[in-house]
XYZ file of C-alpha atoms in Angstrom:
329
model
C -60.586 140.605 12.809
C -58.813 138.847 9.758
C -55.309 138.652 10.038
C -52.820 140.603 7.505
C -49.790 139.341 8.923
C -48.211 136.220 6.981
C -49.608 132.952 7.987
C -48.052 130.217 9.516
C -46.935 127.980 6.618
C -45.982 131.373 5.244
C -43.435 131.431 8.087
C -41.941 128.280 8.278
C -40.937 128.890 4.322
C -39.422 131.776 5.529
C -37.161 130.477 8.360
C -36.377 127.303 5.856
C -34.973 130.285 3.002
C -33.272 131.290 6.154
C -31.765 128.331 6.926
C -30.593 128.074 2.998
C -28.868 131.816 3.198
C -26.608 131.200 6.590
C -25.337 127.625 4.533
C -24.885 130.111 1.145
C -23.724 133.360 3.196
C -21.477 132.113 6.488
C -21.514 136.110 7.029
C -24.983 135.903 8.416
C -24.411 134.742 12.202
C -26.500 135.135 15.445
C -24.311 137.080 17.729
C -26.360 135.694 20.453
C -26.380 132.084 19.520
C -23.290 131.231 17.560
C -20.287 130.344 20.263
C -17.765 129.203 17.317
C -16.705 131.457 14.322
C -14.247 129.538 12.454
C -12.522 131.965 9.351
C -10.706 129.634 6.845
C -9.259 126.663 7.188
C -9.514 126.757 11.305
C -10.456 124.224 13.589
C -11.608 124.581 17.298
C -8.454 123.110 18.266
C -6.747 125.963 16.841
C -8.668 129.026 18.320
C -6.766 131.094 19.808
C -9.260 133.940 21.034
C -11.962 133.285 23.253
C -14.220 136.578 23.454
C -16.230 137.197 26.740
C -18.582 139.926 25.529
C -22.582 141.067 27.130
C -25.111 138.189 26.474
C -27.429 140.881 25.827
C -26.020 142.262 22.964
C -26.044 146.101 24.025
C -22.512 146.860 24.840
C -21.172 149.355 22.219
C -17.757 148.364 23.228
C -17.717 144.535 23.017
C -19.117 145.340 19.522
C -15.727 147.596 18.492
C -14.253 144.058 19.522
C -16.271 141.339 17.764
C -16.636 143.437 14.605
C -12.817 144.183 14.484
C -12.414 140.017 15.014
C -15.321 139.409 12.114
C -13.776 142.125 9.481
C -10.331 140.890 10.600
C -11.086 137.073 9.479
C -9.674 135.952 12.864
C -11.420 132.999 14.568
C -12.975 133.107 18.478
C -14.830 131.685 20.407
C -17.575 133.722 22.649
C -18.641 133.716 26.401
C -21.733 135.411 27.331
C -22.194 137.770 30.369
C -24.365 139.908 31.937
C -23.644 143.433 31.842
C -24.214 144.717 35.667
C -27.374 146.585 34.554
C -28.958 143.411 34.015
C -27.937 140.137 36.059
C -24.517 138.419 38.137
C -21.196 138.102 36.140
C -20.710 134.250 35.840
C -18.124 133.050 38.628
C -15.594 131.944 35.840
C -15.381 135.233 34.439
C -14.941 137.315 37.875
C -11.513 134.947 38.375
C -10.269 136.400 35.304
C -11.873 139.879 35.765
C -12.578 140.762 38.720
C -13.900 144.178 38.829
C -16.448 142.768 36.012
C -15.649 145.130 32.820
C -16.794 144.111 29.190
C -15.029 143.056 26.883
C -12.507 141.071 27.512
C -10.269 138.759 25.595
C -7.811 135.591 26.069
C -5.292 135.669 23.274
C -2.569 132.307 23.259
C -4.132 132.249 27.554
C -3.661 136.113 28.678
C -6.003 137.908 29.731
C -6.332 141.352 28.280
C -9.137 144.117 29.432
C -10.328 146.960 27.966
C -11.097 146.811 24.006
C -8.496 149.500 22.846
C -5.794 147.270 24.043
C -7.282 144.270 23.009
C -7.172 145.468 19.266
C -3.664 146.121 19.812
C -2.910 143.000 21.083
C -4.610 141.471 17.920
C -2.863 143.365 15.788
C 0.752 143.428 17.509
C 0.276 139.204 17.519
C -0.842 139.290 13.726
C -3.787 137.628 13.782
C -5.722 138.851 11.041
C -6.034 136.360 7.919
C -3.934 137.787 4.550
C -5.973 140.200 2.782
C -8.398 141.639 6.162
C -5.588 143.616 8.442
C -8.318 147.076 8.763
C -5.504 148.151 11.543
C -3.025 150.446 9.714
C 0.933 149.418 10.408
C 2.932 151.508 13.114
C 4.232 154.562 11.459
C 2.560 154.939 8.278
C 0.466 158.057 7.722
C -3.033 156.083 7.439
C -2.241 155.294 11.387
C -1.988 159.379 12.268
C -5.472 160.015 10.242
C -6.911 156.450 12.109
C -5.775 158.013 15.082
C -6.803 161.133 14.946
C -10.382 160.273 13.524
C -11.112 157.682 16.409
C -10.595 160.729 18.888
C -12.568 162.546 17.492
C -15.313 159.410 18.066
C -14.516 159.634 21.257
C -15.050 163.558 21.706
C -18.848 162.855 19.641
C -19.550 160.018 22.305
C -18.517 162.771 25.106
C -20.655 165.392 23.770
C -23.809 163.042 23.088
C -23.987 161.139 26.471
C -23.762 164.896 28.125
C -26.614 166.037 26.052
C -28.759 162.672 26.217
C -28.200 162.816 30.450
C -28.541 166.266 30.776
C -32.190 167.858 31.183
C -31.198 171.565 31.152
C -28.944 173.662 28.531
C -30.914 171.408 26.052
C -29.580 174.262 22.587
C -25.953 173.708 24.153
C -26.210 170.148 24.519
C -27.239 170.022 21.139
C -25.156 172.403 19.543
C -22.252 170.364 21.075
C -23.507 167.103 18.816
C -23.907 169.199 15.689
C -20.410 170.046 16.024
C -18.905 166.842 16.297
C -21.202 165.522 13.635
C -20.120 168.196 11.323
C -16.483 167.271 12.300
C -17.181 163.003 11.105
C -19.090 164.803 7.421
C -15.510 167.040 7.162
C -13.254 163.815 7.920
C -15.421 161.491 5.636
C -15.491 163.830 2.974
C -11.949 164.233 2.457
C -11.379 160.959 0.929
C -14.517 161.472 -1.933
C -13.745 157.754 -3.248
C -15.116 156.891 0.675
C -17.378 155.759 1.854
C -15.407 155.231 4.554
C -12.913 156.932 6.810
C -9.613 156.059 5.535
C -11.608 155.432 2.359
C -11.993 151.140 2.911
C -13.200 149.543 5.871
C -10.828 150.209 8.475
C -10.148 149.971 12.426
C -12.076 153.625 12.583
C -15.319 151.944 11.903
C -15.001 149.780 14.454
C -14.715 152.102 17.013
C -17.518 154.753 15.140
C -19.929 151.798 14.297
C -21.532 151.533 17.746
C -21.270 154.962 18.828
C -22.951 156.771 15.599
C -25.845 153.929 15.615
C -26.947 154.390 19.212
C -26.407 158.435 18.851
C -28.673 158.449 15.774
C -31.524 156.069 17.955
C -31.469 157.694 21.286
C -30.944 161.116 20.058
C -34.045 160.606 17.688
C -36.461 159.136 21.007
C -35.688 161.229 23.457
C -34.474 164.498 21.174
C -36.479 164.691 18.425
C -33.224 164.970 16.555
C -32.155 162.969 13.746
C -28.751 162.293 12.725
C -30.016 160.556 9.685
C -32.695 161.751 6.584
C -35.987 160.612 7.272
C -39.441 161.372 5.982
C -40.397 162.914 8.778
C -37.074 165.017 8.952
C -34.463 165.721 5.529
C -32.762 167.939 6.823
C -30.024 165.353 8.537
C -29.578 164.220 4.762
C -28.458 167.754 3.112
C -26.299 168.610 5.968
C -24.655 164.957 6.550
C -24.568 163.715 3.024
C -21.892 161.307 3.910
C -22.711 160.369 7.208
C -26.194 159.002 5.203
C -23.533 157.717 3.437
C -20.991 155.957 5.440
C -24.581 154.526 6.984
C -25.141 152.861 3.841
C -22.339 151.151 2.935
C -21.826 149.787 6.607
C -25.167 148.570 6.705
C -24.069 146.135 3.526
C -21.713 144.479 5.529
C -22.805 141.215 6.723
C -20.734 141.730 9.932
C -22.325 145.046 11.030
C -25.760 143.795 10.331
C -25.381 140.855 12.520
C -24.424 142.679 15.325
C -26.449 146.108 15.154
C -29.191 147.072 16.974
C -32.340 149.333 16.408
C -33.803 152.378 17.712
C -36.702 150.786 20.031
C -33.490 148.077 21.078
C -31.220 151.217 21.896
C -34.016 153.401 23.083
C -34.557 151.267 25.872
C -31.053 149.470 26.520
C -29.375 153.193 27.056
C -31.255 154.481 30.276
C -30.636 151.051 32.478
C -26.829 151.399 31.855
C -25.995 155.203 31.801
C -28.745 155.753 34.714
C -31.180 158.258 32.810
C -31.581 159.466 29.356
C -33.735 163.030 30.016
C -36.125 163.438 26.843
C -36.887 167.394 25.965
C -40.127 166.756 24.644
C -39.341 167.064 20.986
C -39.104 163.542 20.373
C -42.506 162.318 21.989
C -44.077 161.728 18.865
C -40.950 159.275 17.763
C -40.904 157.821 20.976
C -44.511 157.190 20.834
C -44.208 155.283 17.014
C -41.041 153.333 18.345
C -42.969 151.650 21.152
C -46.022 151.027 19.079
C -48.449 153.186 21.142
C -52.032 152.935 20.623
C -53.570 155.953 18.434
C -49.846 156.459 16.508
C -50.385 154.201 13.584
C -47.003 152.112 14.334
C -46.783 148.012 14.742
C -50.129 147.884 12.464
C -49.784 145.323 9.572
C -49.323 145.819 6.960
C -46.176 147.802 7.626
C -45.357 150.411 5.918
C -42.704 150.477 3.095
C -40.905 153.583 4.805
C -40.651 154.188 8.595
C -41.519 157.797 9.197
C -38.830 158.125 12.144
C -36.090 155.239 11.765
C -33.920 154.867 8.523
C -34.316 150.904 8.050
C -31.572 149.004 6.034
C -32.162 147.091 2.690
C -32.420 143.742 2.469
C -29.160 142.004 2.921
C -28.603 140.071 -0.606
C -26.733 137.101 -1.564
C -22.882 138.680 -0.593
C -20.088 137.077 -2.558
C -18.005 135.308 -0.412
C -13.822 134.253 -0.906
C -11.793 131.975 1.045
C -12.022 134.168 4.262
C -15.482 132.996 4.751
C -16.339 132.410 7.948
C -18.091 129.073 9.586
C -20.276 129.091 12.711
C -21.662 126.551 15.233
């Protein structure tokens, strides 16, 4: 057989470009190699965050954290750990949390669980740089609407993991998602300038980031339903215009990109931590392109310019970068 992939040499000029855009673009990081993200004119010596977050990469909730740290422009450093679904919690890390919940933070030496609290800490301490506070101030109006739309984040994250677990009342389960969905396209579309939810990037992503990308993967593999317009389905597109979006416009944020997964990555990192994920049948043929089956046309090179079942992002460009850019080791 001759090969259609890109040959070796082919490769190596690729990783070398790469190499070039992380020195041109400090955005661009490798949540799960870079231990140092300096913002500014930081030094290790002055960190004042350390960040102990999964070494895997799949928990939804460390990424609330490190993405409100990376918008934020405030410097950490990270320590990996296993999530329980996959290995031991490091000694270290049991001494300062003992029952073994992700994420957690030390902030000027204390310890603070649970990520809701730790962006409150953050923000209470003022530790974002001049120009990238995304957490609206005590009082102000913005605050009730952040508020109020991060509840409602946490009612679509209800409402999906009781549909994705649940094998029977499969047009309730469903319904249930539609609803809160339609709920995110009402709150988005009151501020028309958008594309976000308080209009700019905001606290309210954070928290909606990692919850809408893994409902729009699993609920695709193991539903058949899509959350977002794809060839093989448009319909998600005319009733979610600004979900599709709100996808968009987070997807050109080198911060997101870094740490977001994809739908065979979520697919599969979902059922070891919630204990099952019960597929209806409607989404065999998407499972079946996601993991490359034999007889479905997927993983075949050349690849196709459009994925039939997953919305892919463009390719990140040269991003202009100020003085908050970031530095990583």
């Amino acid at each position: 057989l001759r090969p259609t992939g890109p040959s070796w040499a082919e490769l190596s000029e690729d990783l070398e470009r790469m190499a070039v855009l992380r020195a041109i673009v400090p955005g661009l990081f490798s949540p799960s190699r870079d231990a140092l993200r300096l913002f500014g004119d930081d030094t290790p010596e002055t960190v004042r965050v350390v960040f102990w977050r999964d070494s895997a990469v799949w928990c939804p909730y460390c990424m609330k954290v490190q993405l409100f740290l990376e918008e934020s422009n405030i410097s950490y450093r990270v320590e990996w750990v296993n999530m329980q679904s996959y290995g031991d919690k490091r000694p270290e890390f049991l001494r300062i949390s003992p029952a073994g919940f992700l994420p957690v933070c030390e902030i000027d030496g204390e310890v603070v669980r649970d990520s809701d609290r730790i962006l409150k800490v953050l923000k209470r301490l003022g530790l974002a740089r001049q120009g990238y506070d995304i957490m609206p101030d005590t009082g102000s109006l913005l605050l009730g609407e952040a508020e109020a739309a991060i509840d409602l984040v946490y009612q679509l994250q209800g409402s999906w993991m009781s549909w994705l677990r649940s094998p029977v009342s499969d047009a309730a389960g469903r319904a249930a998602v539609e609803s809160r969905l339609d709920a995110v396209e009402d709150v988005l579309a009151r501020r028309p300038e958008g594309p976000f939810v308080l209009g700019k990037f905001s606290i309210v992503e954070c928290h909606l980031a990692g919850i809408l990308e893994r409902v729009a993967a699993s609920s695709a593999y193991f539903k058949g339903f899509f959350v977002r317009s794809t060839p093989s389905d448009r319909s998600a597109g005319q009733r979610w215009p600004m979900i599709q979006q709100w996808f968009s416009a987070l997807e050109a944020r080198p911060a997101f990109r870094s740490l977001c997964g994809d739908f065979f990555t979520h697919s599969h990192d979902l059922p070891p931590q919630l204990g099952t994920c019960a597929p209806n049948g409607k989404g065999a043929a998407c499972a079946e392109y996601i993991d490359g089956l034999p007889g479905c046309g997927a993983w075949l090179l050349p690849l196709p310019a459009e994925d039939p079942f997953e919305t892919l992002p463009l390719p990140l460009g040269l991003v202009e970068q100020d003085d908050g850019a970031a530095a990583s080791e």
